[in-house]
Tab-separated table of C-alpha atoms in Angstrom:
chain	number	residue	atom	x	y	z
A	11	MET	CA	-12.878	16.214	-73.845
A	12	PHE	CA	-13.171	19.407	-71.800
A	13	PRO	CA	-14.229	17.718	-68.520
A	14	GLU	CA	-11.341	15.222	-68.787
A	15	THR	CA	-8.885	18.051	-69.482
A	16	ALA	CA	-10.141	19.968	-66.421
A	17	GLN	CA	-9.645	16.908	-64.162
A	18	CYS	CA	-6.060	16.436	-65.411
A	19	LEU	CA	-5.259	20.098	-64.758
A	20	LYS	CA	-6.663	19.862	-61.207
A	21	ALA	CA	-4.573	16.775	-60.467
A	22	ALA	CA	-1.423	18.402	-61.842
A	23	SER	CA	-2.003	21.594	-59.837
A	24	SER	CA	-2.480	19.610	-56.588
A	25	LEU	CA	0.746	17.674	-57.172
A	26	PHE	CA	2.584	20.903	-58.001
A	27	SER	CA	1.367	22.602	-54.801
A	28	GLN	CA	2.470	19.568	-52.732
A	29	THR	CA	5.913	19.604	-54.343
A	30	VAL	CA	6.355	23.335	-53.686
A	31	TYR	CA	5.166	22.927	-50.077
A	32	LEU	CA	7.665	20.119	-49.406
A	33	LYS	CA	10.505	22.150	-50.955
A	34	GLU	CA	9.654	25.054	-48.660
A	35	LEU	CA	9.713	22.759	-45.624
A	36	ARG	CA	13.136	21.376	-46.621
A	37	ARG	CA	14.469	24.910	-47.099
A	38	LEU	CA	13.202	25.993	-43.660
A	39	SER	CA	14.571	22.937	-41.919
A	40	ALA	CA	17.981	23.448	-43.528
A	41	HIS	CA	18.162	26.952	-42.035
A	42	GLY	CA	17.040	25.969	-38.531
A	43	GLY	CA	13.331	26.655	-39.110
A	44	ALA	CA	10.552	24.092	-38.992
A	45	ARG	CA	11.878	20.590	-38.363
A	46	ARG	CA	8.658	18.663	-38.070
A	47	HIS	CA	7.224	16.711	-40.993
A	48	PHE	CA	3.617	17.560	-41.770
A	49	GLY	CA	1.650	15.121	-43.867
A	50	VAL	CA	0.009	16.964	-46.754
A	51	SER	CA	-1.893	14.089	-48.278
A	52	ARG	CA	-2.870	10.573	-47.517
A	53	CYS	CA	-0.231	9.081	-49.753
A	54	LEU	CA	2.610	10.925	-47.966
A	55	THR	CA	1.772	9.813	-44.422
A	56	ALA	CA	3.671	6.868	-43.001
A	57	LYS	CA	1.736	3.658	-42.555
A	58	VAL	CA	2.669	0.717	-40.443
A	59	PRO	CA	2.765	-2.343	-42.641
A	60	PRO	CA	0.347	-5.028	-41.525
A	61	ALA	CA	1.824	-8.036	-39.777
A	62	PRO	CA	2.297	-10.922	-42.162
A	63	LYS	CA	-0.030	-13.810	-41.651
A	64	PRO	CA	1.702	-16.978	-40.498
A	65	ARG	CA	1.996	-19.539	-43.205
A	66	GLN	CA	0.065	-22.681	-42.546
A	67	LYS	CA	2.036	-25.890	-42.675
A	68	VAL	CA	0.059	-28.590	-44.367
A	69	GLU	CA	0.856	-32.093	-43.192
A	70	ILE	CA	-0.335	-34.927	-45.384
A	71	PRO	CA	-0.338	-38.290	-43.626
A	72	GLY	CA	1.867	-40.831	-45.323
A	73	LEU	CA	3.736	-38.228	-47.348
A	74	GLU	CA	7.279	-37.318	-46.327
A	75	MET	CA	8.477	-33.798	-47.053
A	76	VAL	CA	11.641	-33.412	-49.113
A	77	THR	CA	14.050	-31.069	-47.284
A	78	TYR	CA	17.546	-29.771	-47.894
A	79	GLY	CA	18.793	-31.049	-44.538
A	80	GLU	CA	21.096	-33.695	-46.021
A	81	ARG	CA	22.714	-31.196	-48.405
A	82	MET	CA	23.642	-28.860	-45.504
A	83	HIS	CA	22.742	-25.727	-47.485
A	84	TYR	CA	19.670	-23.945	-48.753
A	85	VAL	CA	18.151	-25.294	-51.970
A	86	PRO	CA	15.276	-23.438	-53.656
A	87	GLY	CA	12.174	-25.515	-53.963
A	88	LEU	CA	12.934	-27.790	-51.030
A	89	SER	CA	11.306	-27.322	-47.660
A	90	LYS	CA	13.127	-26.196	-44.523
A	91	PRO	CA	14.117	-29.073	-42.247
A	92	ILE	CA	12.822	-29.269	-38.675
A	93	TYR	CA	15.463	-30.377	-36.206
A	94	PRO	CA	14.774	-31.680	-32.700
A	95	GLY	CA	15.571	-29.353	-29.820
A	96	TRP	CA	19.132	-29.651	-28.560
A	97	GLU	CA	19.440	-30.196	-24.833
A	98	ARG	CA	22.697	-29.460	-23.058
A	99	ASP	CA	24.229	-32.045	-20.809
A	100	TYR	CA	25.356	-29.248	-18.459
A	101	LYS	CA	23.605	-26.368	-16.678
A	102	ASP	CA	23.890	-22.961	-18.276
A	103	PRO	CA	21.923	-20.242	-16.438
A	104	ARG	CA	21.932	-18.030	-19.527
A	105	TYR	CA	19.726	-20.459	-21.433
A	106	TYR	CA	17.616	-21.784	-18.574
A	107	ARG	CA	13.990	-22.475	-19.431
A	108	SER	CA	11.651	-22.756	-16.509
A	109	PRO	CA	9.101	-25.564	-16.579
A	110	PRO	CA	5.383	-24.773	-16.777
A	111	VAL	CA	3.893	-23.321	-13.609
A	112	GLN	CA	1.701	-26.372	-13.068
A	113	ASP	CA	4.762	-28.655	-13.045
A	114	MET	CA	6.678	-26.739	-10.374
A	115	PRO	CA	6.924	-28.447	-6.959
A	116	LEU	CA	5.508	-25.456	-5.032
A	117	TYR	CA	2.448	-25.062	-7.261
A	118	LYS	CA	-0.927	-25.344	-5.525
A	119	GLU	CA	-4.402	-24.941	-6.904
A	120	LYS	CA	-5.607	-22.970	-3.881
A	121	PRO	CA	-4.409	-19.350	-4.239
A	122	CYS	CA	-2.559	-17.391	-1.576
A	123	TYR	CA	-2.919	-13.629	-1.117
A	124	VAL	CA	0.340	-11.829	-0.343
A	125	PHE	CA	0.825	-8.427	1.286
A	126	SER	CA	4.170	-6.657	0.768
A	127	GLN	CA	5.645	-3.244	1.510
A	128	ARG	CA	4.439	-1.929	-1.861
A	129	THR	CA	0.840	-3.067	-1.516
A	130	SER	CA	-1.641	-0.191	-1.663
A	131	MET	CA	-4.939	-1.467	-0.262
A	132	LEU	CA	-8.064	0.243	-1.518
A	133	GLU	CA	-9.864	0.438	1.829
A	134	GLY	CA	-6.748	1.268	3.843
A	135	VAL	CA	-7.013	0.785	7.611
A	136	ARG	CA	-10.519	-0.709	7.443
A	137	GLN	CA	-9.277	-3.499	5.201
A	138	ALA	CA	-6.234	-4.110	7.410
A	139	LEU	CA	-8.458	-4.325	10.503
A	140	TRP	CA	-10.597	-7.011	8.858
A	141	LEU	CA	-7.606	-9.015	7.614
A	142	THR	CA	-5.969	-9.023	11.056
A	143	LYS	CA	-9.236	-9.381	13.069
A	144	THR	CA	-8.421	-6.273	15.090
A	145	LYS	CA	-10.366	-3.721	17.119
A	146	LEU	CA	-9.328	-0.088	16.577
A	147	ILE	CA	-8.989	2.268	19.567
A	148	SER	CA	-8.301	5.969	18.966
A	149	GLY	CA	-5.418	7.556	20.845
A	150	LEU	CA	-2.545	6.012	22.768
A	151	PRO	CA	-3.021	3.950	25.955
A	152	PRO	CA	-3.123	6.146	29.078
A	153	GLN	CA	-0.184	4.359	30.714
A	154	LEU	CA	2.023	5.357	27.786
A	155	VAL	CA	0.924	8.992	27.868
A	156	SER	CA	1.736	9.190	31.576
A	157	LEU	CA	5.338	8.092	30.899
A	158	ALA	CA	6.189	11.268	28.994
A	159	GLU	CA	4.372	13.511	31.471
A	160	ASP	CA	6.601	12.377	34.313
A	161	PRO	CA	9.379	15.001	34.769
A	162	ALA	CA	11.845	12.241	35.709
A	163	ASN	CA	11.553	10.788	32.176
A	164	GLN	CA	12.170	14.038	30.330
A	165	ILE	CA	15.446	15.086	28.715
A	166	PRO	CA	17.260	18.186	30.033
A	167	ASP	CA	16.544	21.151	27.734
A	168	GLN	CA	14.207	18.886	25.833
A	169	ASP	CA	12.393	21.406	23.639
A	170	GLU	CA	15.583	23.205	22.619
A	171	ARG	CA	17.367	19.985	21.690
A	172	VAL	CA	14.396	18.691	19.706
A	173	GLN	CA	14.232	21.946	17.739
A	174	ASN	CA	17.952	21.680	17.022
A	175	ALA	CA	17.365	18.123	15.750
A	176	ILE	CA	14.675	19.442	13.394
A	177	LYS	CA	16.910	22.265	12.164
A	178	HIS	CA	19.738	19.809	11.586
A	179	ALA	CA	17.505	17.639	9.414
A	180	ARG	CA	15.914	20.495	7.460
A	181	PHE	CA	18.677	23.123	7.194
A	182	TRP	CA	22.114	21.984	8.325
A	183	ASP	CA	22.517	18.452	6.960
A	184	THR	CA	22.262	19.416	3.296
A	185	THR	CA	24.061	21.291	0.546
A	186	VAL	CA	20.957	22.104	-1.496
A	187	GLU	CA	18.375	24.788	-0.897
A	188	ARG	CA	15.513	22.355	-0.372
A	189	PRO	CA	16.388	18.746	0.534
A	190	GLY	CA	14.115	15.879	-0.450
A	191	LYS	CA	11.556	14.422	1.908
A	192	GLU	CA	13.311	11.053	1.970
A	193	LYS	CA	16.539	12.758	3.086
A	194	TYR	CA	15.326	14.945	5.916
A	195	SER	CA	12.686	12.511	7.254
A	196	ASN	CA	15.327	9.814	7.711
A	197	THR	CA	17.753	12.270	9.333
A	198	LEU	CA	15.059	13.557	11.686
A	199	LEU	CA	14.075	10.038	12.743
A	200	ILE	CA	17.670	9.098	13.533
A	201	ASN	CA	18.174	12.358	15.445
A	202	LEU	CA	15.095	11.811	17.613
A	203	MET	CA	16.079	8.220	18.424
A	204	HIS	CA	19.600	9.368	19.316
A	205	LEU	CA	18.115	12.040	21.562
A	206	CYS	CA	15.946	9.469	23.362
A	207	ALA	CA	18.951	7.171	23.821
A	208	THR	CA	20.619	9.810	26.030
A	209	LEU	CA	18.342	8.605	28.848
A	210	GLN	CA	20.201	5.291	29.027
A	211	SER	CA	22.070	6.437	32.140
A	212	VAL	CA	18.718	6.951	33.889
A	213	HIS	CA	17.051	3.820	32.442
A	214	PRO	CA	19.715	1.117	31.851
A	215	ALA	CA	17.158	-1.178	30.145
A	216	ILE	CA	17.494	0.969	27.013
A	217	GLY	CA	20.912	-0.613	26.506
A	218	ARG	CA	19.260	-4.015	26.023
A	219	ARG	CA	18.054	-3.008	22.559
A	220	ILE	CA	19.479	-2.936	19.066
A	221	LEU	CA	18.466	-1.519	15.688
A	222	ALA	CA	17.997	-3.785	12.667
A	223	GLU	CA	17.718	-2.413	9.147
A	224	LYS	CA	16.038	-4.010	6.114
A	225	TYR	CA	15.214	-7.314	7.774
A	226	LEU	CA	12.997	-9.838	5.967
A	227	LEU	CA	9.644	-10.857	7.438
A	228	ALA	CA	7.272	-13.700	6.550
A	229	ALA	CA	4.082	-14.786	8.314
A	230	THR	CA	1.121	-16.953	7.298
A	231	TRP	CA	-2.437	-17.075	8.573
A	232	LYS	CA	-5.937	-18.082	7.473
A	233	ARG	CA	-8.871	-15.717	7.377
A	234	GLY	CA	-12.093	-17.485	6.560
A	235	GLU	CA	-11.347	-19.934	3.762
A	236	ASP	CA	-8.530	-17.854	2.280
A	237	LEU	CA	-4.822	-18.125	2.968
A	238	PHE	CA	-2.807	-14.936	3.549
A	239	GLN	CA	0.886	-14.184	3.814
A	240	ILE	CA	2.816	-11.045	4.624
A	241	ARG	CA	6.292	-10.782	3.123
A	242	GLY	CA	8.848	-8.085	2.592
A	243	GLN	CA	11.317	-5.909	4.392
A	244	ASN	CA	10.886	-2.945	6.665
A	245	ARG	CA	13.311	-0.066	7.050
A	246	LEU	CA	14.095	0.006	10.784
A	247	LEU	CA	13.211	-2.303	13.667
A	248	HIS	CA	14.056	-1.785	17.317
A	249	ASN	CA	14.682	-5.219	18.843
A	250	CYS	CA	15.061	-5.887	22.550
A	251	MET	CA	16.013	-8.745	24.841
A	252	ASP	CA	12.834	-8.481	26.900
A	253	PRO	CA	9.280	-8.450	25.510
A	254	LEU	CA	7.043	-5.425	25.884
A	255	PRO	CA	4.471	-5.646	28.692
A	256	GLU	CA	0.854	-6.157	27.701
A	257	VAL	CA	-1.169	-2.979	27.446
A	258	SER	CA	-4.678	-4.254	28.256
A	259	GLY	CA	-5.584	-6.781	30.958
A	260	LYS	CA	-7.413	-10.076	30.679
A	261	GLN	CA	-10.840	-8.554	31.261
A	262	GLU	CA	-10.343	-5.972	28.512
A	263	VAL	CA	-9.155	-8.702	26.187
A	264	ALA	CA	-12.244	-10.796	26.947
A	265	ASP	CA	-14.501	-7.806	26.253
A	266	THR	CA	-13.228	-7.607	22.675
A	267	ALA	CA	-15.346	-10.680	21.847
A	268	ASP	CA	-18.409	-8.385	21.706
A	269	HIS	CA	-16.809	-6.124	19.104
A	270	VAL	CA	-18.248	-6.433	15.579
A	271	LEU	CA	-15.737	-6.095	12.744
A	272	GLU	CA	-16.571	-3.501	10.114
A	273	THR	CA	-17.107	-4.840	6.608
A	274	PHE	CA	-16.864	-3.010	3.288
A	275	TYR	CA	-19.172	-5.084	1.098
A	276	PRO	CA	-19.316	-5.324	-1.944
A	277	VAL	CA	-15.545	-4.718	-2.063
A	278	SER	CA	-13.635	-7.968	-1.588
A	279	PRO	CA	-11.235	-8.085	1.395
A	280	THR	CA	-8.554	-9.518	-0.907
A	281	ILE	CA	-8.594	-6.577	-3.304
A	282	ASP	CA	-5.142	-5.198	-4.232
A	283	LEU	CA	-3.371	-8.200	-2.676
A	284	GLN	CA	-1.076	-10.246	-4.907
A	285	LYS	CA	-2.647	-13.581	-5.856
A	286	ILE	CA	-0.111	-16.384	-6.291
A	287	HIS	CA	-0.208	-20.172	-6.718
A	288	MET	CA	3.437	-20.940	-5.930
A	289	TYR	CA	4.112	-20.727	-2.211
A	290	GLU	CA	4.959	-22.647	0.927
A	291	GLU	CA	1.968	-23.201	3.145
A	292	GLU	CA	3.598	-22.532	6.514
A	293	VAL	CA	6.140	-19.742	6.138
A	294	ASN	CA	6.902	-17.991	9.416
A	295	CYS	CA	10.154	-16.108	9.798
A	296	SER	CA	10.891	-13.109	11.976
A	297	GLY	CA	14.015	-12.334	9.935
A	298	PHE	CA	16.478	-13.530	12.605
A	299	ARG	CA	17.945	-16.812	13.779
A	300	ASP	CA	16.526	-18.720	16.729
A	301	ASP	CA	19.591	-17.967	18.858
A	302	TYR	CA	19.445	-14.219	18.163
A	303	PRO	CA	19.951	-12.417	21.523
A	304	TYR	CA	17.349	-9.736	20.665
A	305	PRO	CA	14.343	-11.823	19.587
A	306	HIS	CA	11.505	-9.480	20.611
A	307	ALA	CA	10.281	-6.715	18.307
A	308	HIS	CA	9.892	-3.432	20.174
A	309	THR	CA	9.132	-0.639	17.670
A	310	LEU	CA	8.937	-0.491	13.888
A	311	TYR	CA	9.860	2.778	12.174
A	312	PHE	CA	8.307	3.686	8.835
A	313	LEU	CA	9.164	6.497	6.430
A	314	GLU	CA	6.396	7.691	4.150
A	315	ALA	CA	8.840	8.638	1.376
A	316	ALA	CA	11.164	5.649	1.744
A	317	ASP	CA	10.351	4.231	-1.708
A	318	ALA	CA	10.083	6.790	-4.500
A	319	ARG	CA	8.545	4.201	-6.842
A	320	CYS	CA	5.679	3.439	-4.466
A	321	LYS	CA	3.630	6.377	-3.226
A	322	LEU	CA	0.872	5.571	-0.762
A	323	ARG	CA	-1.987	7.674	0.492
A	324	ILE	CA	-1.910	8.445	4.197
A	325	ASP	CA	-4.624	5.863	4.964
A	326	GLN	CA	-2.748	3.229	2.969
A	327	PHE	CA	0.444	4.177	4.809
A	328	ARG	CA	-1.259	3.528	8.149
A	329	ALA	CA	-2.574	0.213	6.819
A	330	ASN	CA	0.981	-0.718	5.836
A	331	MET	CA	2.126	0.054	9.385
A	332	LEU	CA	-0.673	-2.060	10.876
A	333	MET	CA	-0.018	-5.059	8.629
A	334	PHE	CA	3.724	-5.178	9.307
A	335	THR	CA	3.221	-4.647	13.035
A	336	PHE	CA	0.747	-7.529	13.027
A	337	GLY	CA	3.165	-9.648	10.958
A	338	ASN	CA	5.996	-9.204	13.455
A	339	ALA	CA	3.720	-10.096	16.367
A	340	LEU	CA	2.284	-13.122	14.538
A	341	ALA	CA	5.720	-14.459	13.576
A	342	ARG	CA	6.814	-14.219	17.211
A	343	ALA	CA	3.618	-15.933	18.398
A	344	HIS	CA	4.210	-18.817	16.016
A	345	LYS	CA	7.713	-19.211	17.444
A	346	LEU	CA	6.419	-19.322	21.013
A	347	TYR	CA	3.089	-21.140	20.702
A	348	GLY	CA	3.377	-23.020	17.398
A	349	THR	CA	1.443	-22.576	14.170
A	350	GLN	CA	-1.794	-24.085	15.478
A	351	PRO	CA	-4.470	-21.388	16.062
A	352	GLN	CA	-4.770	-20.264	19.680
A	353	CYS	CA	-8.079	-18.759	20.793
A	354	VAL	CA	-6.472	-16.662	23.549
A	355	LEU	CA	-2.725	-16.286	24.068
A	356	ASP	CA	-1.451	-16.854	27.596
A	357	ARG	CA	0.676	-13.755	27.267
A	358	PRO	CA	-0.341	-11.285	24.548
A	359	ILE	CA	2.405	-9.957	22.299
A	360	THR	CA	2.797	-6.185	22.020
A	361	VAL	CA	4.579	-4.416	19.155
A	362	GLN	CA	4.744	-0.661	18.481
A	363	ALA	CA	5.101	1.363	15.278
A	364	VAL	CA	6.018	4.951	14.412
A	365	GLY	CA	5.528	6.447	10.961
A	366	THR	CA	6.585	9.875	9.731
A	367	ASN	CA	7.025	12.001	6.647
A	368	GLY	CA	9.406	14.426	8.354
A	369	ARG	CA	6.677	16.611	9.845
A	370	MET	CA	3.604	14.508	10.685
A	371	PHE	CA	3.799	11.435	12.918
A	372	GLN	CA	1.629	8.322	13.208
A	373	PHE	CA	1.856	6.391	16.499
A	374	MET	CA	0.578	2.835	16.841
A	375	VAL	CA	0.529	0.166	19.550
A	376	PHE	CA	-0.609	-3.341	18.547
A	377	GLN	CA	-1.459	-6.181	20.922
A	378	LEU	CA	-1.882	-9.698	19.539
A	379	ASN	CA	-4.445	-11.519	21.698
A	380	THR	CA	-5.311	-14.450	19.448
A	381	THR	CA	-3.960	-16.360	16.456
A	382	ASP	CA	-7.355	-17.921	15.624
A	383	LEU	CA	-8.213	-15.570	12.774
A	384	SER	CA	-10.437	-17.824	10.654
A	385	GLY	CA	-13.799	-16.561	11.946
A	386	ASP	CA	-15.233	-13.213	13.025
A	387	ASN	CA	-16.330	-14.451	16.450
A	388	GLY	CA	-14.274	-14.697	19.614
A	389	VAL	CA	-11.484	-12.556	21.020
A	390	LYS	CA	-10.112	-9.828	18.763
A	391	ASN	CA	-6.696	-8.235	18.567
A	392	GLN	CA	-6.294	-4.601	19.608
A	393	VAL	CA	-4.571	-1.599	18.077
A	394	TRP	CA	-4.222	1.933	19.465
A	395	LEU	CA	-3.704	4.567	16.766
A	396	ASP	CA	-2.845	8.235	17.230
A	397	GLU	CA	-2.766	9.758	13.774
A	398	ASP	CA	-1.583	13.000	12.156
A	399	VAL	CA	0.400	14.404	15.085
A	400	GLU	CA	2.307	17.524	13.995
A	401	LEU	CA	5.837	18.072	15.248
A	402	TYR	CA	6.083	21.535	13.655
A	403	GLU	CA	4.190	23.611	11.125
A	404	PHE	CA	6.814	25.171	8.851
A	405	ALA	CA	10.535	24.949	8.170
A	406	LYS	CA	11.349	27.631	5.605
A	407	VAL	CA	14.736	28.598	4.199
A	408	GLN	CA	13.237	31.878	2.951
A	409	PRO	CA	10.227	33.670	4.434
A	410	LEU	CA	6.843	33.338	2.779
A	411	ILE	CA	5.729	36.852	1.752
A	412	LYS	CA	2.289	37.681	0.373
A	413	LYS	CA	1.107	41.226	-0.378
A	414	LYS	CA	4.265	42.633	1.217
A	415	GLN	CA	3.494	40.891	4.494
A	416	VAL	CA	5.521	38.048	6.038
A	417	LYS	CA	3.079	35.168	6.440
A	418	VAL	CA	5.655	32.575	7.549
A	419	PRO	CA	9.083	33.665	8.834
A	420	ALA	CA	12.280	31.956	7.792
A	421	GLY	CA	13.460	29.072	9.965
A	422	LEU	CA	11.458	26.758	12.193
A	423	ALA	CA	7.932	27.862	13.070
A	424	GLY	CA	5.045	26.296	14.970
A	425	TYR	CA	6.960	23.751	17.063
A	426	LYS	CA	4.624	21.429	19.038
A	427	PRO	CA	6.259	19.550	21.928
A	428	ASP	CA	3.408	17.017	22.348
A	429	ALA	CA	4.570	15.046	19.312
A	430	PHE	CA	8.015	14.351	20.738
A	431	SER	CA	6.485	13.528	24.139
A	432	LYS	CA	4.523	10.708	22.491
A	433	PHE	CA	7.609	9.602	20.577
A	434	LEU	CA	9.552	9.481	23.842
A	435	ALA	CA	6.742	7.571	25.570
A	436	LEU	CA	6.854	4.786	22.988
A	437	TYR	CA	10.662	4.706	23.215
A	438	LEU	CA	10.643	4.375	26.999
A	439	HIS	CA	7.888	1.753	27.028
A	440	GLY	CA	9.311	-1.389	28.568
A	441	ALA	CA	12.382	0.364	29.993
A	442	VAL	CA	10.765	2.281	32.863
């Protein structure tokens, strides 16, 4: 008897302590104290009820189930009737049910790999070079660098006006203490293009251009046995009536046949690309009609912080620039020479690209020499890349002070004029 009595007393004391503890919690929560519920035992914690198992429907051949369908109301003991699906004789988009993927007219068993503006490729520029069959050359072409060095092509009071454009983007065109990167990078890009356009009186060919915003691009090509497409929209495109002149001559283009493309085995070249089975095989669209008076792409402008929901590393950002520059050139080549692969184009197509985050600039010049991209042999395309060019070092609203010493003064500091000279050289290319 004594052991049983001791067990009962222990159980009663544990229940009493739990009850007192819960009362104290309620009293504290009523007076603004603890508001969280602490489980004190296993029986007081909340449990998610298990999902009920689906009831198996037994069908006996030759035996008809008795339902309450004819009575038009529920009857206990009778089974639930199964009615055939009702199909509307009219189209209602609210209740549209798409057919299975295999039954759709655009479905194909062979997959297609799609690159868009939100694609973040693992290998970055190396992967883009392999996909586009391109040879990378560091720095800008010398003929472009010489354009900005010519005093006749410079803007009066150039350095002062560029610094004012930077100050306008970082300090003056805002009502907050620190504007976002998307805001000031876009303002700075527009300011620099407007500053370059002041040379139209000296070079009238600048007036034969126009800016297009958020145009749609689509291009298709084959690389090996795989099919690739580039789709999406870019932020800004400078179109012109006249095509850009080719950067490298025929001999330099022929020498690219000896270049060996870099591989990144065992990583697949199609990694991070969207794999789809519903597509059109030959989709090539530059985003404009055939009778558009500005059919030639001149320069693409990219903003690193344009999409807040898609953040790319700097190498992936350069790869994005290369892929869209290649896509614009390929779409134009298909318009001029057809969709059949051409080993060597009679007149290579040149497209430029500029990318920025509001302080650092990426400059790119792409020349499409061939549309035969299936194999690794033969003539390659060319791209000139000048990366991480600083326009300025700091733009501070308040000075940076450490240990009672001013490390960075307030305002614009560390301005570097070489960055705008390269920007101006790409802008004047084809107009001088």
